[in-house]
Short mmCIF file of C-alpha atoms in Angstrom, two decimals:
data_model
loop_
_atom_site.label_atom_id
_atom_site.label_comp_id
_atom_site.label_asym_id
_atom_site.label_seq_id
_atom_site.Cartn_x
_atom_site.Cartn_y
_atom_site.Cartn_z
CA MET A 1 64.04 111.56 113.10
CA PRO A 2 65.23 110.24 116.58
CA ARG A 3 63.05 111.24 119.39
CA ASN A 4 65.31 111.16 121.99
CA LEU A 5 68.48 112.71 121.77
CA ASP A 6 69.54 113.45 124.93
CA ILE A 7 72.54 112.06 126.83
CA PRO A 8 70.41 110.48 129.52
CA GLY A 9 71.69 109.43 133.35
CA SER A 10 72.95 111.07 136.34
CA PRO A 11 76.74 111.32 136.79
CA ALA A 12 76.79 107.92 138.60
CA ALA A 13 75.16 106.49 135.62
CA VAL A 14 77.63 107.93 133.35
CA ALA A 15 80.13 106.53 136.02
CA THR A 16 79.39 102.83 135.10
CA GLY A 17 79.39 104.13 130.93
CA LEU A 18 82.91 105.07 131.92
CA ASN A 19 83.99 102.05 133.99
CA LEU A 20 82.37 99.53 130.95
CA LEU A 21 84.45 101.95 128.38
CA ALA A 22 87.83 101.26 130.17
CA THR A 23 86.69 97.32 130.07
CA PRO A 24 89.24 95.30 128.43
CA LEU A 25 87.30 93.50 125.30
CA ARG A 26 87.86 90.02 126.62
CA ASP A 27 85.58 91.22 129.11
CA LEU A 28 82.97 91.92 127.15
CA LEU A 29 82.73 88.81 124.95
CA GLN A 30 79.80 86.80 125.18
CA ARG A 31 80.45 83.60 123.26
CA PRO A 32 83.16 82.00 121.03
CA PRO A 33 83.40 82.97 117.43
CA VAL A 34 81.00 81.33 115.03
CA ILE A 35 83.45 80.77 112.48
CA ALA A 36 83.43 79.10 109.01
CA PRO A 37 86.04 78.73 106.07
CA PRO A 38 86.03 81.33 103.03
CA GLN A 39 85.33 78.35 100.35
CA ALA A 40 81.79 77.91 102.28
CA SER A 41 78.51 78.61 100.35
CA ILE A 42 76.69 81.39 101.63
CA ARG A 43 73.94 79.30 101.89
CA GLU A 44 75.71 77.50 104.33
CA VAL A 45 77.13 80.48 106.43
CA ALA A 46 73.48 81.59 106.44
CA THR A 47 72.19 78.28 107.83
CA LEU A 48 74.78 78.51 110.33
CA MET A 49 74.31 82.30 111.70
CA ARG A 50 70.53 80.72 111.93
CA GLN A 51 71.52 78.01 114.29
CA GLU A 52 74.07 79.85 116.10
CA ARG A 53 71.43 82.97 116.46
CA ALA A 54 74.69 85.19 115.42
CA SER A 55 74.45 88.13 113.42
CA SER A 56 78.38 87.74 111.92
CA VAL A 57 80.49 84.97 111.56
CA MET A 58 84.27 85.35 111.35
CA LEU A 59 85.79 83.75 107.66
CA VAL A 60 88.97 81.64 109.03
CA GLU A 61 91.89 79.65 107.26
CA GLN A 62 94.70 77.57 108.91
CA GLY A 63 93.83 79.87 112.14
CA LEU A 64 94.08 83.25 110.59
CA LEU A 65 91.28 85.42 110.39
CA PHE A 66 90.46 86.17 106.29
CA GLY A 67 87.44 87.90 106.40
CA LEU A 68 84.04 89.21 107.89
CA VAL A 69 80.25 88.56 106.93
CA THR A 70 77.56 89.88 108.88
CA ASP A 71 73.96 89.44 108.54
CA ARG A 72 73.90 93.42 106.65
CA ASP A 73 76.54 91.83 103.99
CA LEU A 74 73.51 88.82 103.31
CA ARG A 75 70.76 91.26 103.13
CA ASN A 76 72.54 93.81 101.18
CA ARG A 77 75.00 92.05 99.02
CA VAL A 78 72.93 88.59 98.45
CA LEU A 79 69.21 89.10 98.88
CA ALA A 80 69.34 92.78 97.17
CA GLU A 81 71.30 91.91 94.32
CA GLY A 82 70.07 88.80 93.55
CA LEU A 83 72.97 86.78 94.19
CA ASP A 84 73.46 82.75 93.99
CA PRO A 85 73.55 81.74 97.31
CA GLN A 86 75.48 78.17 96.17
CA ARG A 87 78.41 81.04 95.42
CA PRO A 88 81.60 81.19 97.79
CA VAL A 89 81.05 83.08 100.95
CA ALA A 90 84.34 84.96 100.14
CA ASP A 91 82.46 86.49 97.43
CA ILE A 92 80.54 88.80 100.07
CA ALA A 93 83.02 89.17 102.74
CA THR A 94 84.87 92.03 103.59
CA LEU A 95 88.06 90.97 103.56
CA ALA A 96 90.84 91.73 106.08
CA PRO A 97 88.58 93.49 108.31
CA LEU A 98 89.36 96.14 111.12
CA THR A 99 90.37 94.30 114.42
CA LEU A 100 91.46 95.12 117.84
CA ASP A 101 93.79 92.74 120.72
CA ASP A 102 91.62 91.63 123.22
CA SER A 103 93.45 93.61 126.04
CA ARG A 104 92.30 96.88 124.28
CA PRO A 105 89.84 99.02 126.37
CA ALA A 106 85.98 99.13 124.95
CA TYR A 107 86.23 103.14 124.34
CA GLU A 108 88.83 101.87 121.23
CA ALA A 109 85.92 99.61 119.60
CA LEU A 110 83.29 102.50 119.86
CA SER A 111 86.05 104.75 118.43
CA LEU A 112 86.94 102.63 115.59
CA MET A 113 82.92 102.05 114.99
CA ALA A 114 82.73 105.45 115.09
CA ARG A 115 85.41 106.35 112.42
CA HIS A 116 84.79 103.73 110.16
CA ASN A 117 80.67 103.30 110.32
CA ILE A 118 80.65 99.61 111.07
CA HIS A 119 79.05 98.19 113.80
CA HIS A 120 81.42 94.43 114.31
CA VAL A 121 84.79 94.40 115.58
CA PRO A 122 86.60 91.40 115.56
CA VAL A 123 88.85 90.57 118.67
CA MET A 124 92.28 89.17 118.39
CA ALA A 125 94.37 87.44 120.88
CA ASP A 126 97.98 86.42 119.49
CA GLY A 127 96.83 86.84 116.35
CA ARG A 128 93.72 84.37 116.76
CA ALA A 129 90.50 85.62 116.74
CA VAL A 130 88.65 84.51 120.13
CA GLY A 131 85.10 86.81 119.52
CA ILE A 132 83.55 89.91 118.19
CA VAL A 133 81.94 92.74 119.98
CA THR A 134 78.96 94.58 118.16
CA ALA A 135 77.68 97.67 118.73
CA SER A 136 74.72 96.38 120.27
CA ASP A 137 76.68 94.45 122.61
CA LEU A 138 78.05 98.10 123.93
CA ASN A 139 74.01 99.63 123.22
CA GLU A 140 72.82 96.71 125.61
CA ARG A 141 75.17 97.24 128.19
CA HIS A 142 74.71 100.70 128.66
CA GLY A 143 73.04 102.90 125.99
CA THR A 144 73.77 106.52 127.86
CA SER A 145 76.71 109.05 127.04
CA PRO A 146 79.11 108.46 124.47
CA VAL A 147 77.71 105.25 122.86
CA HIS A 148 74.08 106.69 122.81
CA LEU A 149 75.91 110.27 121.28
CA ALA A 150 77.77 108.14 118.40
CA GLY A 151 74.60 106.32 117.16
CA GLU A 152 72.79 109.32 117.30
CA ILE A 153 75.45 110.98 115.15
CA TYR A 154 74.87 108.09 112.35
CA ARG A 155 71.85 108.25 112.01
CA GLN A 156 71.54 111.96 111.35
CA PRO A 157 70.46 113.01 107.67
CA ASP A 158 71.78 116.25 107.18
CA VAL A 159 73.85 119.02 108.70
CA ASP A 160 71.19 120.71 110.84
CA GLY A 161 70.63 117.05 112.23
CA LEU A 162 74.38 117.28 113.10
CA VAL A 163 74.24 120.63 114.76
CA ARG A 164 71.68 119.56 117.21
CA VAL A 165 72.99 116.29 118.21
CA THR A 166 76.53 118.25 118.72
CA GLN A 167 74.60 120.62 121.27
CA ARG A 168 75.43 117.81 124.02
CA VAL A 169 78.57 117.55 124.11
CA PRO A 170 79.06 120.03 126.83
CA LEU A 171 76.79 118.13 128.58
CA LEU A 172 78.91 114.75 128.00
CA GLN A 173 81.74 116.59 129.13
CA ARG A 174 80.37 117.50 132.19
CA HIS A 175 79.17 114.25 133.36
CA LEU A 176 82.84 113.19 132.31
CA ALA A 177 84.40 115.54 134.95
CA ALA A 178 81.22 114.48 137.38
CA ALA A 179 82.05 111.01 136.92
CA GLY A 180 85.52 111.13 137.79
CA ALA A 181 87.26 110.57 134.49
CA GLY A 182 90.20 110.76 134.03
CA THR A 183 91.96 113.31 131.02
CA GLU A 184 92.82 110.13 129.12
CA SER A 185 90.17 108.24 128.87
CA ALA A 186 87.81 111.48 128.80
CA GLY A 187 90.21 112.79 126.03
CA ARG A 188 89.61 109.77 124.32
CA ILE A 189 85.51 109.60 124.44
CA ILE A 190 84.81 113.15 123.62
CA THR A 191 87.33 112.95 120.35
CA SER A 192 85.68 109.76 119.28
CA ILE A 193 82.30 112.44 119.13
CA THR A 194 84.44 114.60 117.18
CA ASP A 195 85.49 111.81 114.88
CA ALA A 196 81.98 110.07 114.44
CA VAL A 197 80.49 114.14 113.15
CA THR A 198 83.83 114.09 111.06
CA VAL A 199 82.70 110.92 109.18
CA ARG A 200 78.89 111.24 109.18
CA LEU A 201 79.92 114.80 107.55
CA ILE A 202 82.17 113.16 104.92
CA GLN A 203 79.26 110.66 104.26
CA LEU A 204 77.28 113.17 103.76
CA ALA A 205 79.42 114.85 101.28
CA GLY A 206 80.16 111.45 99.13
CA ALA A 207 76.16 111.19 99.27
CA ARG A 208 76.18 114.70 97.30
CA LEU A 209 79.13 114.70 95.61
CA GLY A 210 79.73 111.12 94.46
CA PRO A 211 83.00 108.82 95.06
CA ALA A 212 86.47 110.43 94.97
CA PRO A 213 88.02 110.51 91.79
CA VAL A 214 91.65 109.56 93.52
CA ASP A 215 92.12 107.93 96.98
CA TYR A 216 92.69 110.30 99.93
CA ALA A 217 93.11 110.65 103.90
CA TRP A 218 90.96 112.69 106.04
CA VAL A 219 93.40 113.80 108.46
CA ALA A 220 92.95 115.47 112.00
CA ALA A 221 95.93 117.25 113.55
CA GLY A 222 96.83 118.96 116.55
CA SER A 223 94.52 117.87 119.85
CA GLN A 224 91.95 115.61 117.88
CA ALA A 225 94.91 113.39 116.18
CA ARG A 226 96.11 112.94 119.78
CA GLN A 227 92.35 112.11 121.43
CA GLU A 228 92.69 114.64 123.90
CA GLN A 229 90.05 116.98 123.13
CA THR A 230 88.20 118.21 126.64
CA ALA A 231 85.77 120.22 124.70
CA ARG A 232 84.92 121.53 120.86
CA SER A 233 87.12 124.13 119.71
CA ASP A 234 88.47 125.68 116.48
CA GLN A 235 89.38 122.22 113.84
CA ASP A 236 93.23 121.47 112.53
CA ASN A 237 92.31 119.17 109.66
CA CYS A 238 94.03 118.61 106.23
CA LEU A 239 94.02 116.12 103.14
CA VAL A 240 96.74 113.63 101.87
CA LEU A 241 95.67 113.02 98.39
CA ASP A 242 97.05 109.99 96.26
CA ASP A 243 100.20 110.97 94.05
CA ARG A 244 97.60 110.59 91.08
CA TYR A 245 96.00 113.13 92.09
CA ASP A 246 95.51 116.24 89.40
CA GLU A 247 94.95 119.57 90.20
CA ALA A 248 93.34 120.36 87.21
CA GLU A 249 91.21 116.96 86.72
CA HIS A 250 90.23 116.64 90.29
CA GLY A 251 90.83 120.02 92.12
CA GLU A 252 87.25 120.90 91.85
CA TRP A 253 85.89 117.71 93.42
CA PHE A 254 88.14 117.70 96.49
CA ARG A 255 87.69 122.01 96.84
CA ALA A 256 83.90 121.29 96.91
CA PHE A 257 84.42 118.02 99.61
CA THR A 258 86.36 119.71 101.61
CA THR A 259 84.36 123.16 101.86
CA PHE A 260 81.38 120.53 103.04
CA VAL A 261 83.01 119.38 105.84
CA CYS A 262 84.75 121.93 107.19
CA ASP A 263 81.96 123.92 106.89
CA GLY A 264 79.52 121.49 108.65
CA LEU A 265 82.28 121.04 111.12
CA ASP A 266 82.14 124.74 112.02
CA ALA A 267 78.20 124.44 112.35
CA CYS A 268 78.45 121.99 114.69
CA GLY A 269 80.71 124.16 117.10
CA TYR A 270 83.90 123.31 115.52
CA ILE A 271 84.84 126.59 114.46
CA HIS A 272 87.04 127.09 111.66
CA CYS A 273 90.64 127.54 112.09
CA PRO A 274 91.76 131.17 112.84
CA GLY A 275 95.27 130.06 110.81
CA GLU A 276 93.26 128.61 108.41
CA ILE A 277 95.30 124.81 108.64
CA MET A 278 92.17 123.33 107.36
CA ALA A 279 91.54 120.78 104.77
CA MET A 280 89.34 123.44 102.70
CA THR A 281 92.72 125.65 102.37
CA ASP A 282 94.24 124.78 98.89
CA ARG A 283 98.08 124.67 100.81
CA TRP A 284 96.72 122.26 103.23
CA ARG A 285 95.17 119.63 100.78
CA GLN A 286 97.98 117.57 98.80
CA PRO A 287 99.22 114.59 97.53
CA VAL A 288 101.69 112.57 99.06
CA ARG A 289 104.87 113.87 97.31
CA ARG A 290 104.17 117.42 98.05
CA TRP A 291 103.57 116.46 101.77
CA ALA A 292 106.95 114.87 101.91
CA GLN A 293 108.21 118.37 100.66
CA TYR A 294 106.51 120.21 103.16
CA PHE A 295 108.00 117.72 105.86
CA GLN A 296 111.60 117.44 104.77
CA GLN A 297 111.67 121.70 103.96
CA TRP A 298 110.36 122.27 107.86
CA ILE A 299 112.77 119.63 109.15
CA ASP A 300 115.65 121.06 107.16
CA THR A 301 115.29 125.01 107.75
CA PRO A 302 113.49 125.39 111.04
CA ASP A 303 112.56 129.05 110.93
CA PRO A 304 109.37 130.21 113.17
CA MET A 305 107.09 129.51 110.97
CA ALA A 306 108.55 125.82 110.16
CA LEU A 307 108.32 125.00 114.09
CA MET A 308 104.98 127.05 114.56
CA LEU A 309 103.43 124.13 111.59
CA THR A 310 105.49 121.55 113.60
CA SER A 311 103.60 121.52 116.34
CA VAL A 312 100.70 121.15 114.57
CA PHE A 313 101.49 118.81 111.66
CA PHE A 314 103.61 116.33 113.65
CA ASP A 315 100.75 115.60 115.31
CA LEU A 316 98.35 113.84 112.70
CA ARG A 317 95.77 110.86 112.87
CA ALA A 318 93.74 109.09 109.71
CA VAL A 319 90.08 109.84 110.67
CA HIS A 320 88.67 108.36 107.36
CA GLY A 321 90.15 107.24 103.64
CA GLN A 322 93.07 105.68 103.21
CA ALA A 323 95.55 105.25 106.07
CA GLY A 324 98.32 104.15 104.17
CA LEU A 325 98.42 107.26 102.69
CA LEU A 326 99.01 108.73 105.88
CA ASP A 327 101.52 106.12 107.33
CA ALA A 328 103.99 106.06 104.33
CA LEU A 329 104.01 109.56 105.12
CA ARG A 330 104.93 109.37 108.50
CA ALA A 331 107.93 106.98 108.45
CA GLY A 332 109.62 109.01 105.95
CA VAL A 333 109.14 111.77 108.42
CA LEU A 334 110.37 109.86 111.42
CA GLU A 335 113.33 108.37 109.62
CA ARG A 336 114.32 112.45 109.30
CA THR A 337 113.94 113.18 112.41
CA ARG A 338 115.12 110.27 114.24
CA GLY A 339 118.77 111.07 115.98
CA ASN A 340 118.53 114.57 114.40
CA SER A 341 120.21 116.61 117.08
CA LEU A 342 119.92 120.01 115.15
CA PHE A 343 116.44 119.96 114.43
CA LEU A 344 115.40 118.53 118.08
CA ALA A 345 116.97 121.72 119.52
CA TYR A 346 115.11 123.68 117.60
CA MET A 347 112.67 121.88 118.52
CA VAL A 348 113.58 122.26 122.37
CA GLY A 349 114.17 125.95 121.94
CA ASN A 350 110.46 126.37 120.58
CA ALA A 351 108.95 124.14 123.16
CA LEU A 352 110.30 126.15 125.95
CA LYS A 353 107.95 129.43 125.22
CA HIS A 354 105.88 127.72 127.01
CA ARG A 355 106.93 126.99 130.68
CA PRO A 356 105.02 126.12 134.05
CA PRO A 357 104.52 129.31 136.12
CA LEU A 358 106.68 128.84 138.87
CA GLY A 359 108.06 132.05 140.45
CA LEU A 360 110.91 132.21 143.09
CA PHE A 361 110.85 129.41 145.92
CA GLY A 362 108.53 127.18 143.59
CA ARG A 363 105.52 129.19 144.29
CA ILE A 364 102.56 129.16 141.35
CA THR A 365 102.64 132.39 139.65
CA THR A 366 99.36 133.67 138.16
CA GLN A 367 98.71 136.54 135.56
CA ARG A 368 98.96 140.09 137.66
CA GLU A 369 96.49 141.61 135.38
CA GLY A 370 93.69 141.87 132.69
CA GLU A 371 91.11 139.42 132.09
CA TYR A 372 92.79 136.50 134.10
CA ALA A 373 94.02 138.37 136.65
CA GLY A 374 94.57 135.95 139.46
CA ARG A 375 93.96 132.73 137.11
CA VAL A 376 96.64 130.06 135.64
CA ASP A 377 96.43 129.71 132.07
CA LEU A 378 96.51 125.30 132.58
CA LYS A 379 96.50 124.56 128.39
CA HIS A 380 99.29 126.85 127.83
CA ALA A 381 101.41 126.58 131.43
CA GLY A 382 100.64 123.06 131.87
CA VAL A 383 99.14 120.90 129.07
CA VAL A 384 101.13 122.21 126.40
CA PRO A 385 104.34 121.96 127.91
CA VAL A 386 103.82 117.87 128.46
CA VAL A 387 102.77 117.41 125.03
CA ASP A 388 105.12 119.06 123.45
CA LEU A 389 108.01 117.06 125.69
CA ALA A 390 106.42 113.76 124.47
CA ARG A 391 106.72 115.23 120.67
CA ILE A 392 110.29 115.82 120.77
CA TYR A 393 110.78 112.55 122.76
CA ALA A 394 108.54 110.49 120.35
CA LEU A 395 110.56 112.50 116.89
CA ALA A 396 113.84 111.93 118.52
CA ALA A 397 113.32 108.24 118.93
CA GLY A 398 111.47 107.78 115.73
CA LEU A 399 107.98 106.75 117.23
CA PRO A 400 104.89 106.62 115.69
CA GLU A 401 102.22 107.25 118.35
CA VAL A 402 100.73 110.66 118.28
CA ASN A 403 98.84 110.39 121.41
CA THR A 404 101.06 112.06 124.63
CA HIS A 405 100.39 109.15 127.14
CA ASP A 406 100.87 107.12 124.50
CA ARG A 407 103.96 108.52 123.72
CA LEU A 408 105.60 108.97 127.02
CA GLN A 409 105.04 105.42 127.30
CA ALA A 410 106.57 104.30 124.49
CA ALA A 411 109.40 106.56 124.99
CA GLY A 412 109.77 105.89 128.51
CA GLY A 413 110.62 102.23 126.83
CA ALA A 414 112.93 103.21 124.01
CA GLY A 415 115.13 104.84 126.70
CA GLU A 416 114.94 108.25 125.07
CA VAL A 417 113.52 109.56 128.99
CA SER A 418 113.88 107.20 132.01
CA PRO A 419 110.79 105.15 132.66
CA GLU A 420 110.07 106.89 135.92
CA ALA A 421 110.39 110.42 134.40
CA ALA A 422 107.78 109.29 131.57
CA ARG A 423 105.47 107.81 134.07
CA ASP A 424 105.72 111.34 136.07
CA LEU A 425 104.65 113.23 133.17
CA ARG A 426 101.75 110.81 132.72
CA ASP A 427 100.76 111.79 136.32
CA ALA A 428 101.21 115.40 135.99
CA LEU A 429 99.26 115.84 132.97
CA ASP A 430 96.31 113.46 134.09
CA PHE A 431 96.40 115.74 137.08
CA ILE A 432 96.68 118.88 135.22
CA GLY A 433 93.96 117.49 132.81
CA ARG A 434 91.24 116.75 135.73
CA ILE A 435 91.56 120.62 137.02
CA ARG A 436 90.80 121.61 133.68
CA LEU A 437 88.35 119.30 132.77
CA ALA A 438 86.34 120.06 136.22
CA HIS A 439 87.06 123.79 135.43
CA GLN A 440 85.57 123.99 132.15
CA ALA A 441 82.38 121.81 133.16
CA ARG A 442 81.53 124.59 135.90
CA GLN A 443 81.73 127.01 133.35
CA ALA A 444 79.62 124.94 130.58
CA ALA A 445 77.15 124.47 133.61
CA ALA A 446 76.94 127.62 134.05
CA GLY A 447 75.99 128.91 130.47
CA GLU A 448 79.82 130.23 129.90
CA GLN A 449 82.25 129.71 127.62
CA PRO A 450 84.91 126.71 128.49
CA ASP A 451 88.34 128.43 129.02
CA ASN A 452 91.72 127.50 130.21
CA HIS A 453 92.18 130.15 133.24
CA VAL A 454 91.54 128.61 136.33
CA ALA A 455 91.70 130.68 139.27
CA LEU A 456 93.98 129.65 142.01
CA ALA A 457 91.68 130.83 145.01
CA SER A 458 89.36 128.25 143.71
CA LEU A 459 91.50 125.22 144.36
CA SER A 460 91.95 123.85 147.94
CA ASN A 461 95.08 124.11 149.66
CA LEU A 462 95.85 120.13 148.65
CA GLU A 463 95.07 121.12 145.19
CA ARG A 464 97.37 124.01 144.89
CA SER A 465 100.16 121.82 146.57
CA GLN A 466 99.77 118.93 143.84
CA LEU A 467 99.38 121.25 141.06
CA ARG A 468 102.71 122.79 141.92
CA ASP A 469 104.61 119.56 142.18
CA ALA A 470 102.96 118.69 138.64
CA PHE A 471 104.61 121.96 137.45
CA ARG A 472 107.92 120.94 139.32
CA VAL A 473 108.04 117.94 137.15
CA VAL A 474 107.52 119.69 134.25
CA GLN A 475 109.66 122.15 135.12
CA GLN A 476 112.96 119.62 135.66
CA LEU A 477 112.29 117.55 132.19
CA GLN A 478 112.38 120.50 130.48
CA ALA A 479 115.73 121.50 132.15
CA VAL A 480 117.13 118.29 131.18
CA LEU A 481 116.50 118.72 127.42
CA VAL A 482 118.02 122.08 127.55
CA GLN A 483 121.30 120.55 128.51
CA ARG A 484 120.98 117.64 126.11
CA TYR A 485 120.23 120.29 123.14
CA GLY A 486 120.68 123.93 124.01
CA ARG A 487 124.62 124.00 122.94
CA ARG A 488 123.14 123.06 119.47
CA ILE A 489 121.30 125.77 118.19
#
């Protein structure tokens, strides 16, 4: 067991880590890639690694990345198995490894490592390998906050260990707020921790139950899917199974598997979904063909229940397993929603249930009575309306993006909304999110349960003015959609 589970560092130290995590991968590359042809022998590659003092070698053929070999592969697949070192190195390589473009930020490498429990990520530029980033690179440059925490998660041998580690998530959130993290980077970082916990629980379940009888994709829904979590909350997830799935033959294994993972998430503070939108619920653990039927029904018959479900299930992201199962499903869904004016009109009507709290003369209105009197619900009155707008833009244009910032940027490029309006919405979301993140961090520091209800009196005059402007942007763009689709209901 590791002795140090703390998230070290002052907000200033965490800010340094945030700068690192936002750094483009090209700036982290320390050396040109070490490459070899796939036909080289295992011994030749091992000798090359020793000469270059490298922990990995990329196999390249005709300028294209073919595979990846690491020192772990030599240890586990050659020495431990007594394999002939004269065999081609391609026999022990990870073929078609996961890669990232050199323009992507370092936190995406961290997230990829966390989701797939890998330690090396090849970095590409214009389709060619230009280097590799390792878990050691990130840890050596900055051993605090999310990098440290994700590493600790993967070293835990059981659920109890994960529970102890995830108790540090609120501290991470406070450090992110104090370091002035933007909502997009903070959301991705906090979500990467949720992903790591999920993947580790899946690994523990596999160790207990044995290999899965058919392929599956463990899929996050809602804010985890969008990589926009700000704190631990209830879990939303589902399972997409290969169409070879047979309930009588395979159902018992997957029921035990999903129950273990969902109960583990609950123990770690990601509580069971009150609406039971979880993979352990039989309805949300289905083969691809059944999921396709669900979406067809929701799109063709958008009744109130269907619209409620679409706000969850149109935001999906594969966290573990065969992502291609979800990709194929998503492609079919987007074909049905692209330009579907009647369905989109119902989506707009449903989205208008959440409006910015602006009253007469554009003043911010607060709740008048009850527990939250004098407060503004920044989630349902601020964040959710922007998320809804971005989702509608994406479905209308058939865009595959899931993260709200990514959806807005893609929608602006596709002409679904003007680039200027998309930029204004991103800025509005970022400002509302910063106020919300700081509010939740203060509550966590005071030992309170974080919520989304901010007292207007706690904001400065400048903050109130900027918040009003952000709400006004959302209100105006909601009105545009009403004009575009409102008459079709």
